[in-house]
Amino acid sequence: MSESHIDTNVLNVVLLAHIYRNPMS
């Protein structure tokens, strides 16, 4: 029961990086 956790973590990081690189201010 770690695959789902890793998937969520990766998605969170990717989303955060995307928002950080392209801030929709």
Coordinates of N, CA and C in Angstrom, one line a residue:
M1 N 0.9 -1.2 0.0 CA 0.0 0.0 0.0 C 0.9 1.2 0.0
S2 N 1.7 1.3 -1.0 CA 2.6 2.5 -1.1 C 2.6 3.1 -2.5
E3 N 2.1 2.3 -3.4 CA 2.1 2.8 -4.8 C 1.2 4.0 -4.9
S4 N 0.0 4.0 -4.3 CA -0.9 5.1 -4.4 C -0.3 6.3 -3.7
H5 N 0.4 6.1 -2.6 CA 1.0 7.2 -1.8 C 2.0 7.9 -2.7
I6 N 2.9 7.1 -3.3 CA 3.9 7.6 -4.2 C 3.3 8.4 -5.3
D7 N 2.3 7.8 -5.9 CA 1.6 8.5 -7.0 C 1.1 9.9 -6.6
T8 N 0.5 9.9 -5.5 CA -0.1 11.2 -5.0 C 1.1 12.2 -4.7
N9 N 2.2 11.7 -4.1 CA 3.3 12.5 -3.8 C 3.9 13.1 -5.1
V10 N 4.1 12.3 -6.1 CA 4.7 12.7 -7.4 C 3.8 13.7 -8.0
L11 N 2.5 13.5 -8.0 CA 1.5 14.4 -8.6 C 1.6 15.7 -7.9
N12 N 1.6 15.7 -6.6 CA 1.7 16.9 -5.8 C 2.9 17.7 -6.2
V13 N 4.1 17.1 -6.2 CA 5.3 17.7 -6.5 C 5.3 18.3 -7.9
V14 N 4.8 17.6 -8.9 CA 4.7 18.0 -10.3 C 3.8 19.3 -10.4
L15 N 2.6 19.1 -9.7 CA 1.7 20.3 -9.7 C 2.3 21.5 -9.1
L16 N 3.0 21.3 -8.0 CA 3.6 22.4 -7.3 C 4.7 23.1 -8.1
A17 N 5.5 22.2 -8.8 CA 6.6 22.7 -9.6 C 6.0 23.5 -10.8
H18 N 4.9 23.0 -11.4 CA 4.3 23.6 -12.5 C 3.7 25.0 -12.1
I19 N 3.1 25.1 -11.0 CA 2.5 26.3 -10.5 C 3.6 27.3 -10.1
Y20 N 4.7 26.8 -9.6 CA 5.8 27.6 -9.2 C 6.5 28.2 -10.4
R21 N 6.6 27.4 -11.5 CA 7.3 27.8 -12.7 C 6.4 28.8 -13.5
N22 N 5.1 28.5 -13.5 CA 4.1 29.3 -14.2 C 3.0 29.8 -13.3
P23 N 3.3 30.7 -12.5 CA 2.3 31.2 -11.5 C 1.2 31.9 -12.2
M24 N -0.1 31.5 -11.9 CA -1.3 32.0 -12.5 C -1.8 33.2 -11.6
S25 N -0.9 34.1 -11.4 CA -1.3 35.3 -10.5 C -2.2 36.2 -11.3

